[in-house]
Short mmCIF file of C-alpha atoms and ligand atoms in Angstrom, two decimals:
data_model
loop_
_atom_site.label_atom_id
_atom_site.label_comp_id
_atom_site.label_asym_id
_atom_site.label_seq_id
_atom_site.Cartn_x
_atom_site.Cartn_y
_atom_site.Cartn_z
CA UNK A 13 0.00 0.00 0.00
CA UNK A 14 1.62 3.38 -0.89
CA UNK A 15 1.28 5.34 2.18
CA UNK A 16 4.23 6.85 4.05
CA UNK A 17 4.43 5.06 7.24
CA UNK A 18 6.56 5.54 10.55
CA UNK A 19 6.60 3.76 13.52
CA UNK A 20 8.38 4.53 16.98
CA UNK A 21 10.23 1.53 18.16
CA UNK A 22 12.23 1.03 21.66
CA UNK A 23 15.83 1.01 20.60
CA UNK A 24 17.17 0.10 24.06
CA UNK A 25 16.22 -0.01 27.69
CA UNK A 26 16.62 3.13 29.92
CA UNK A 27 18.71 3.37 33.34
CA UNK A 28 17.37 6.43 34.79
CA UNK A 29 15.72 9.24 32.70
CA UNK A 30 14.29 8.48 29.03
CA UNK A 31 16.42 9.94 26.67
CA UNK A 32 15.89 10.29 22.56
CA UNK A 33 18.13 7.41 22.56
CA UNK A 34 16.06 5.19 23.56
CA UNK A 35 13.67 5.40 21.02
CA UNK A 36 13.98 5.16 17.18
CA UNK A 37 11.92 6.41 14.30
CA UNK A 38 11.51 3.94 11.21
CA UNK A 39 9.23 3.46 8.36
CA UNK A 40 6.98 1.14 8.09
CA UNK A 41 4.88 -0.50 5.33
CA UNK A 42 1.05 0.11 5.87
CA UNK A 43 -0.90 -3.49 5.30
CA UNK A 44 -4.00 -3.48 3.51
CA UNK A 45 -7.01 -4.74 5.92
CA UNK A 46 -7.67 -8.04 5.59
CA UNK A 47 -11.78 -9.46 6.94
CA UNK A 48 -12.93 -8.28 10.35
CA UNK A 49 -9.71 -5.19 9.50
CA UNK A 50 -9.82 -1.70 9.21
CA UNK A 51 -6.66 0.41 8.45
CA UNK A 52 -6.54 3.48 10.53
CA UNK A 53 -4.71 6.43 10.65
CA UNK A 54 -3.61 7.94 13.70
CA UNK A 55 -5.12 11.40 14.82
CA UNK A 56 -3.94 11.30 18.48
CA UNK A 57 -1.34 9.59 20.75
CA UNK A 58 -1.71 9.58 24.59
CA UNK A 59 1.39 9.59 26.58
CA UNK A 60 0.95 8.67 29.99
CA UNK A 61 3.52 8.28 33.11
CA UNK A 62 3.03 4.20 33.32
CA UNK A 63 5.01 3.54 29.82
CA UNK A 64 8.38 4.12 31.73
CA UNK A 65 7.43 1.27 33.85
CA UNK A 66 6.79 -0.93 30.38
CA UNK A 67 10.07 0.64 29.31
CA UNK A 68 11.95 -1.82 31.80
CA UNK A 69 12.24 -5.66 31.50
CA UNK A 70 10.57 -6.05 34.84
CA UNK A 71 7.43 -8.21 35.46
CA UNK A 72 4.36 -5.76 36.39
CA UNK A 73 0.68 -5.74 35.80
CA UNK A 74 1.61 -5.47 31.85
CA UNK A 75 4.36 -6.76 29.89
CA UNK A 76 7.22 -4.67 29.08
CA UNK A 77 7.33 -3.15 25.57
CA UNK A 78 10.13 -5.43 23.76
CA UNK A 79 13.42 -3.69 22.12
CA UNK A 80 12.94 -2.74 18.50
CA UNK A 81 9.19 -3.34 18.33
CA UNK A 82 6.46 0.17 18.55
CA UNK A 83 5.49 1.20 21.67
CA UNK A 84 2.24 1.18 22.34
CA UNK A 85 -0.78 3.01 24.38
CA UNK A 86 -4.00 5.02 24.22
CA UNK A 87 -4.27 5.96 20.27
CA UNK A 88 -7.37 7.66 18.67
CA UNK A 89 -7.37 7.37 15.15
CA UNK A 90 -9.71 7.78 11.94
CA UNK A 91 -10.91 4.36 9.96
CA UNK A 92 -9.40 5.60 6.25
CA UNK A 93 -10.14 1.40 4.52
CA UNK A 94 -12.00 -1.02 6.14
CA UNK A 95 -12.83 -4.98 5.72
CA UNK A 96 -14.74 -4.63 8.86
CA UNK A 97 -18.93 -4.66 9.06
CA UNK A 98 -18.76 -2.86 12.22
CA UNK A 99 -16.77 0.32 11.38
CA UNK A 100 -16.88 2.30 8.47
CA UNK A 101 -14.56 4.53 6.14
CA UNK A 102 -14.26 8.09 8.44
CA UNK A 103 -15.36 6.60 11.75
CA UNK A 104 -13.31 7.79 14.84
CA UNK A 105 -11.92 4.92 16.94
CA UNK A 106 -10.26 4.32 19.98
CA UNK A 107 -8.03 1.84 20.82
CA UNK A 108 -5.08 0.37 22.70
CA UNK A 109 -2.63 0.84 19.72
CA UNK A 110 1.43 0.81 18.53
CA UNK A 111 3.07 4.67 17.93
CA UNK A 112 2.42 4.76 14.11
CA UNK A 113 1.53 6.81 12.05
CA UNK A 114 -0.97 4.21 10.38
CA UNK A 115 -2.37 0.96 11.70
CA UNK A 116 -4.20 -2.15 10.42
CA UNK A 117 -5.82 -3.41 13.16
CA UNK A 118 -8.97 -5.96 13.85
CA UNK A 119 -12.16 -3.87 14.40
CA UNK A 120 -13.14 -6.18 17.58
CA UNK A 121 -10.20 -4.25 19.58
CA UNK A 122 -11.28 -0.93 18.54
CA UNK A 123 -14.31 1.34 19.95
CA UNK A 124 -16.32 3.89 17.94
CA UNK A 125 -16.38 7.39 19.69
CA UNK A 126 -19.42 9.83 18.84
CA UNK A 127 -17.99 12.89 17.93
CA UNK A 128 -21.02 14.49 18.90
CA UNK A 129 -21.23 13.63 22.65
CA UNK A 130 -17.74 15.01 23.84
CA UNK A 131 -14.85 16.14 21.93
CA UNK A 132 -13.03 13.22 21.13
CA UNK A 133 -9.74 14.10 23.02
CA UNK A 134 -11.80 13.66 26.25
CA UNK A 135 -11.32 9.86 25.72
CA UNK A 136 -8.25 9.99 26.14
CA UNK A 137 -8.14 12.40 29.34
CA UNK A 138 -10.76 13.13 31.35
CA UNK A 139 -13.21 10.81 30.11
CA UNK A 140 -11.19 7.67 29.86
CA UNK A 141 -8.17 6.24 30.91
CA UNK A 142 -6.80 8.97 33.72
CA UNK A 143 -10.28 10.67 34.32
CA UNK A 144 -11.50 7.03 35.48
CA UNK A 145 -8.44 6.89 37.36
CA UNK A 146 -9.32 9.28 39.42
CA UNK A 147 -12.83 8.64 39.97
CA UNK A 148 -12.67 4.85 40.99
CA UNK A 149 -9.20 5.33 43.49
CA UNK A 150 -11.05 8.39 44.98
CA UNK A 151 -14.22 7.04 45.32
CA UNK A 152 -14.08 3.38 46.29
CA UNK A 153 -10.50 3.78 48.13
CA UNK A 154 -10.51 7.50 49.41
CA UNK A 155 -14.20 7.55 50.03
CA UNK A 156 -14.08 11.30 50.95
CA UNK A 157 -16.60 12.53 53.49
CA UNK A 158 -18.16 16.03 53.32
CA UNK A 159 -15.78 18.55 55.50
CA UNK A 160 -12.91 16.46 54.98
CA UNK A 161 -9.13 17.22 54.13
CA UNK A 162 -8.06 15.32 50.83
CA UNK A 163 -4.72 16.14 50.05
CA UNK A 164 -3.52 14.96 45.96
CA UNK A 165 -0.43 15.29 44.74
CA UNK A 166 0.45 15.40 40.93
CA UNK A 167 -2.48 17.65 41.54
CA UNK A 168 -2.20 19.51 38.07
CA UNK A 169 -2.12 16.42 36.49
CA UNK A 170 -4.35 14.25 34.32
CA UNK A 171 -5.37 12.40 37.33
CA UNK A 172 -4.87 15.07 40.36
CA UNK A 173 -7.13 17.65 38.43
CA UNK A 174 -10.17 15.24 38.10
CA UNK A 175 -9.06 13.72 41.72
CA UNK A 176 -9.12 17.31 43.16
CA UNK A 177 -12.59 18.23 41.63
CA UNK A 178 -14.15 15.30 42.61
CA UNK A 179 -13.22 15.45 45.71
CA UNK A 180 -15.28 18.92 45.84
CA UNK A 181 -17.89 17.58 44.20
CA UNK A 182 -18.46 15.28 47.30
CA UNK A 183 -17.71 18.32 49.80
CA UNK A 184 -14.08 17.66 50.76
CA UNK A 185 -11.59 20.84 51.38
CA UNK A 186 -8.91 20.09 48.80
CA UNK A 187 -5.30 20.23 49.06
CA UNK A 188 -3.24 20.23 45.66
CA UNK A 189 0.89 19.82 45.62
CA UNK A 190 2.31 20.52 42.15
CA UNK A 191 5.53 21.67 40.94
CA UNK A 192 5.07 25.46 39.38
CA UNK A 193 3.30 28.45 40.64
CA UNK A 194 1.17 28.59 36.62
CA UNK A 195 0.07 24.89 37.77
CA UNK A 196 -0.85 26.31 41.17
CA UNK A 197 -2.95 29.04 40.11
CA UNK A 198 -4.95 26.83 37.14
CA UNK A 199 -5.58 24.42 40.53
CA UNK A 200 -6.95 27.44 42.51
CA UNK A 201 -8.22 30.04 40.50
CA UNK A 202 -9.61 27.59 37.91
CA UNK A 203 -10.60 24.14 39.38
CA UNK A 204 -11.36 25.80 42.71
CA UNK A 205 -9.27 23.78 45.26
CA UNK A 206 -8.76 25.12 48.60
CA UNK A 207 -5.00 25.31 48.83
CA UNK A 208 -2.34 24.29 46.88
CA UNK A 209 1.71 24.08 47.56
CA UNK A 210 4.82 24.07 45.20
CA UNK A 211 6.62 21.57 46.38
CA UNK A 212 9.74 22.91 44.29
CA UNK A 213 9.45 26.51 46.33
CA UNK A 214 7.69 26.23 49.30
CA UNK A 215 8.88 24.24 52.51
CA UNK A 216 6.82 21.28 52.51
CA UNK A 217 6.18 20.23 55.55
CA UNK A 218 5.37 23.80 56.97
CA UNK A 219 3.21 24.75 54.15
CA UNK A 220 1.04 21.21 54.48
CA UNK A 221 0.73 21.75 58.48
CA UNK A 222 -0.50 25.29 57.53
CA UNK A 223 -2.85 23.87 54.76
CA UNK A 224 -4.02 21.02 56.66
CA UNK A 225 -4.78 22.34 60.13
CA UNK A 226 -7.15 19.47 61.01
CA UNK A 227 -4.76 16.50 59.84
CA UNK A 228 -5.51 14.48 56.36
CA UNK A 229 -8.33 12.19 56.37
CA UNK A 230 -7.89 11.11 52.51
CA UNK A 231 -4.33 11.34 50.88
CA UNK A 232 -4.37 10.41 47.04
CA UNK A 233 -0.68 9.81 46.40
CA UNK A 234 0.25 10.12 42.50
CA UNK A 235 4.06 10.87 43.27
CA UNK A 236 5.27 9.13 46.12
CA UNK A 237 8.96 9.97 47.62
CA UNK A 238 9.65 12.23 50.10
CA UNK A 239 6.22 14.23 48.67
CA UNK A 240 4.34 11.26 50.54
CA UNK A 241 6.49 11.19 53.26
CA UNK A 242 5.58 14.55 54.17
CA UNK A 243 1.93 14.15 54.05
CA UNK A 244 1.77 10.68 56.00
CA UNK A 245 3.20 12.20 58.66
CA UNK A 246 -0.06 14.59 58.76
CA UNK A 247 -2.97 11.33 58.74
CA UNK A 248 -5.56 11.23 60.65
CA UNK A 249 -7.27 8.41 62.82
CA UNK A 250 -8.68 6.35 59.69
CA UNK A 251 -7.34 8.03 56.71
CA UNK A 252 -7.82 6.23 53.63
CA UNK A 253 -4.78 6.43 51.09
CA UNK A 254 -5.23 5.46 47.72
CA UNK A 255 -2.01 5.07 46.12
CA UNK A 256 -2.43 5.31 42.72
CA UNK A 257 1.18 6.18 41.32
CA UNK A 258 5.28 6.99 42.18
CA UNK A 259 5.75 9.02 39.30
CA UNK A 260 8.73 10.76 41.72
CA UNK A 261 10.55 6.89 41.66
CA UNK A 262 10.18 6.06 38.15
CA UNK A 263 13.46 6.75 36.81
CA UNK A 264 15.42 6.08 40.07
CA UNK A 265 18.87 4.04 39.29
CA UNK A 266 19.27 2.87 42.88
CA UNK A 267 16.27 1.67 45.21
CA UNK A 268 15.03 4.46 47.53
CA UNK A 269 14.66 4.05 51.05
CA UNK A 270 12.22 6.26 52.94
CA UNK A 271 10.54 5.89 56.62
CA UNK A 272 9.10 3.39 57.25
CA UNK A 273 5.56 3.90 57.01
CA UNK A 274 4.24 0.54 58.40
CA UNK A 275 3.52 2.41 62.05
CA UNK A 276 1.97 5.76 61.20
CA UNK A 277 -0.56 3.43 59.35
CA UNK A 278 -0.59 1.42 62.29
CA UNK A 279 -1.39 3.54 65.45
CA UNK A 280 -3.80 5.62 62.88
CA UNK A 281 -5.82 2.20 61.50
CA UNK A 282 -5.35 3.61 58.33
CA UNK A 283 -5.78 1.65 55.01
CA UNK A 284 -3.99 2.36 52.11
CA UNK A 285 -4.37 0.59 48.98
CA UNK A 286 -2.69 0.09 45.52
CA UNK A 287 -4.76 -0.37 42.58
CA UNK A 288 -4.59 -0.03 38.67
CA UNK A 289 -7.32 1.33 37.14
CA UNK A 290 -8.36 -1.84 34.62
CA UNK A 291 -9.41 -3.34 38.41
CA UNK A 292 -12.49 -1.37 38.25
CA UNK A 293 -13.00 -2.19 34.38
CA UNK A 294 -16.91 -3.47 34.64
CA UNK A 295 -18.04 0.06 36.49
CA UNK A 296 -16.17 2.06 33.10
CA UNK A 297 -19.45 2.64 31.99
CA UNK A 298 -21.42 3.87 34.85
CA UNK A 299 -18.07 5.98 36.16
CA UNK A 300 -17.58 7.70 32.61
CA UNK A 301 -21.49 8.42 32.46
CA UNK A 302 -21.25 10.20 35.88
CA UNK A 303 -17.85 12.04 34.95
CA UNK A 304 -19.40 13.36 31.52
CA UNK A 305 -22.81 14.19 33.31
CA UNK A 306 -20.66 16.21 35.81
CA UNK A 307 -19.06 17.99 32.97
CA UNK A 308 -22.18 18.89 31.12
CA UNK A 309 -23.52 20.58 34.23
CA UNK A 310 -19.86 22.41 34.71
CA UNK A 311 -18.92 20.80 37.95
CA UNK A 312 -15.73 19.21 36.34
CA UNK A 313 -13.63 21.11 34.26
CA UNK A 314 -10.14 19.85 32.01
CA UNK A 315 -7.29 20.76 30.27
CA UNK A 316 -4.80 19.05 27.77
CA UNK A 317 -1.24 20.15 27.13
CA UNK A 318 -0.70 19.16 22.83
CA UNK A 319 1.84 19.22 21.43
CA UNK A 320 1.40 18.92 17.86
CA UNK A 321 3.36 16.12 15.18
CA UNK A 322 4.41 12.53 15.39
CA UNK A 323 7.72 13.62 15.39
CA UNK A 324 7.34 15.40 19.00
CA UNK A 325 5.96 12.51 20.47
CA UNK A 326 8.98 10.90 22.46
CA UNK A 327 9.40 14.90 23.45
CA UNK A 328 5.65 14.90 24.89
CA UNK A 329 7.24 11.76 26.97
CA UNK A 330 9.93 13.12 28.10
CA UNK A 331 8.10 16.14 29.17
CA UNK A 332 6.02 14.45 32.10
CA UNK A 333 8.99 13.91 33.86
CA UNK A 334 9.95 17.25 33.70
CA UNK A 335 6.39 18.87 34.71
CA UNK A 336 5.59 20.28 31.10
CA UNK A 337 2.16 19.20 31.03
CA UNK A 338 -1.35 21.06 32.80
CA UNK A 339 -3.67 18.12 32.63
CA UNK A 340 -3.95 15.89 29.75
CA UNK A 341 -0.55 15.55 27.81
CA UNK A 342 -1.36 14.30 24.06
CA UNK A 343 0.52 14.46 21.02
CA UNK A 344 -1.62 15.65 17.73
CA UNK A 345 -0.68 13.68 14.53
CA UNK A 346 -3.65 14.78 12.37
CA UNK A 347 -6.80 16.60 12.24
CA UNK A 348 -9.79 14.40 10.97
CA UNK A 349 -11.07 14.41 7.12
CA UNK A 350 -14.65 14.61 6.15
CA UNK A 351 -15.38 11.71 4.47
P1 NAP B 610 0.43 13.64 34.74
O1 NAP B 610 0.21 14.11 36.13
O2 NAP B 610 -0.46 14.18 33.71
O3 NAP B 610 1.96 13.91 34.32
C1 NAP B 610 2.99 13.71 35.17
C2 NAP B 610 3.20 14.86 36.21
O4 NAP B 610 3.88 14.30 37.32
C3 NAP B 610 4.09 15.97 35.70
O5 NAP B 610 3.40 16.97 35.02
C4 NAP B 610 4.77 16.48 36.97
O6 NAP B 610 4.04 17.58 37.50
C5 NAP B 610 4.65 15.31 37.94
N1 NAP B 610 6.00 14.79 38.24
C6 NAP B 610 6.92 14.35 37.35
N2 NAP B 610 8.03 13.97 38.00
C7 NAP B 610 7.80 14.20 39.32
C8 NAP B 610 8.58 14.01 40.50
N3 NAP B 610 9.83 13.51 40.44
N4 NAP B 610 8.04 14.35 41.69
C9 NAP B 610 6.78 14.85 41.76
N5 NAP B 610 6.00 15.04 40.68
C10 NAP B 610 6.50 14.72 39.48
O7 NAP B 610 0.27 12.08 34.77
P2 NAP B 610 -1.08 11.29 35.12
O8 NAP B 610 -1.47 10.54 33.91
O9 NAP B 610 -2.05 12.20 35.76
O10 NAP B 610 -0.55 10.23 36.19
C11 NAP B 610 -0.32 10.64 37.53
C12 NAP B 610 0.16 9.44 38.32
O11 NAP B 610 -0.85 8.44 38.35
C13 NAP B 610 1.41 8.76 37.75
O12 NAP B 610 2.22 8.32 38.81
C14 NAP B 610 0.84 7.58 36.99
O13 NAP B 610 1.78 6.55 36.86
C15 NAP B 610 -0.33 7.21 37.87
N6 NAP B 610 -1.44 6.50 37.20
C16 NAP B 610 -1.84 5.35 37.76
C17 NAP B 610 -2.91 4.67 37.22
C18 NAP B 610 -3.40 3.42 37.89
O14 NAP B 610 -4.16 2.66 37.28
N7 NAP B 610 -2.97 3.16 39.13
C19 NAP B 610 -3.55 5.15 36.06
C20 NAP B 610 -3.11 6.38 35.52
C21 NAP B 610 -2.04 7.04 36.10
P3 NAP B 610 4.75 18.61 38.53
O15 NAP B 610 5.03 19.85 37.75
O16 NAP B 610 3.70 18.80 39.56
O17 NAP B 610 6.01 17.98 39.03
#
């Protein structure tokens, strides 16, 4: 098929930070769909903070991606051929699918979006993988009670900005910790949360004790580190603690030590629980009907950082470990035809 194709592969295995090296651009040929096929080209790639983990030959909840084959992730793309009688020729589809810039793929692992009900990037974000995120560790884990102190941190985040507004949608006060002063006022002035710290600038601990007079009944840790540290050591008598990510130890060459946390929990009977967010796959439906009812009546509100070209993608990575991104980080390959 004559259509210029590129894939991003994983050239080698990182120690530490991502670098450009460890990726590699080639072209690719673009297969023609065969029965039950559609060939789709990519509109929009989601990068997300869990890759890194798939980036290391380490056994986890999913494989990791293997050396010179496409990563993979959250992909919506536009149906441009299709063998397929469930999807047609300009249908938008979502899908769990390889960096490329075109994909033959079998319709069964591919879901049509309705353009018409959200703007499709919300699949990606708020309304799908990292919006559900929040609502199911928040909800069923942190089970915030009106007048309560939830503290989030990653707050400006793809997950901490739905955790955060949540949280006030149930009556919580809400404490965000991000990492500039821009993030801090979008968390404040924008989403509405109650206080927020730079944990770059400010002195943690003091500014939490100050933000958290009465203690921290629900603490929804995105970060871990010494981030977490700080706000365990604030937990009230039955906290809940959903612990959701470590994005602060994901590119850690030496195992870190911190306290020991196994007491505070302890003489506080507090729970805290891992989970990934596929554990909660049967409630998708009813969590992303409540999420996109809440946004239609302008209780939730979201934002996506995109940065625009296949070519930037690895860059749109990178950048999560640096803080680039308020909210949603996607990369934009392609605006939609009209078909
Ligand atoms: P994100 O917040 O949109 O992007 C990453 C953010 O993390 C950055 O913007 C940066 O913001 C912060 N960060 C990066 N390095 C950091 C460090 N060393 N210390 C503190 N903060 C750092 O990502 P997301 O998609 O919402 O994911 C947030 C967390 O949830 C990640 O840990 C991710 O792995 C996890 N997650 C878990 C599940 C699950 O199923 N359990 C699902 C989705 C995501 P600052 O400017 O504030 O530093």
């Amino acid at each position: 098929m004559n259509i210029n194709n590129e894939k991003i592969v994983l050239a080698s295995r990182p120690s530490g930070m991502p670098s450009h090296s460890h990726f590699r651009f080639e072209s690719t040929d673009a297969r023609e769909p065969e029965n039950g096929e559609v060939l789709v080209k990519t509109l929009y790639i989601s990068v997300d903070p869990y890759m890194r983990g798939r980036m290391n030959d380490r056994k986890s909840y999913v494989p990791p991606f293997a050396i010179d084959e496409p990563l993979s992730g959250g992909v919506i793309g536009q149906v441009v051929s299709s063998l397929s009688s469930e999807l047609e020729e300009g249908d938008i589809v979502i899908g769990n699918l390889p960096w490329q810039r075109y994909i033959t793929a079998a319709d069964v692992s591919l879901r049509k979006l309705n353009p018409e009900a959200a703007p499709i990037t919300a699949s990606l974000g708020i309304l799908g993988m990292p919006g559900l995120t929040a609502y199911f560790g928040l909800l069923d884990i942190g089970n915030p009670q009106e007048g309560e102190t939830v503290v989030v941190s990653g707050a400006a985040g793809a997950v901490g900005t739905a955790v955060g507004q949540i949280a006030k949608i149930k009556g919580a006060r809400v404490v965000g910790i991000a990492g500039s002063d821009e993030k801090l006022a979008y968390l404040k002035e924008e989403l509405g949360f109650d206080e927020v710290i730079n944990y770059k600038t400010d002195d943690l601990q003091q500014s939490l004790k100050k933000a958290c007079p009465e203690g921290v009944d629900v603490y929804f840790d995105n970060v871990g580190g010494e981030i977490s540290d700080a706000v365990l050591s604030l937990i009230n008598q039955g906290a809940r603690i959903p612990l959701c990510g470590q994005i602060s130890l994901y590119n850690l060459e030496k195992q870190d030590t911190g306290p020991r946390i196994q007491g505070q929990l302890l003489i506080n009977s507090a729970l805290m629980k891992g989970f990934i967010v596929s554990d909660y796959a049967s409630g998708f439906e009813q969590g992303a009907d409540e999420m996109a009812k809440w946004l239609r009546e302008g209780k939730l509100k979201y934002k996506e950082s995109i940065i625009e070209g296949f070519e930037n993608t690895v860059d749109a990575f990178i950048g999560l470990f640096k803080g680039e991104n308020i909210g949603k980080q996607l990369v934009k390959v392609a605006d939609p035809e009209m078909i």
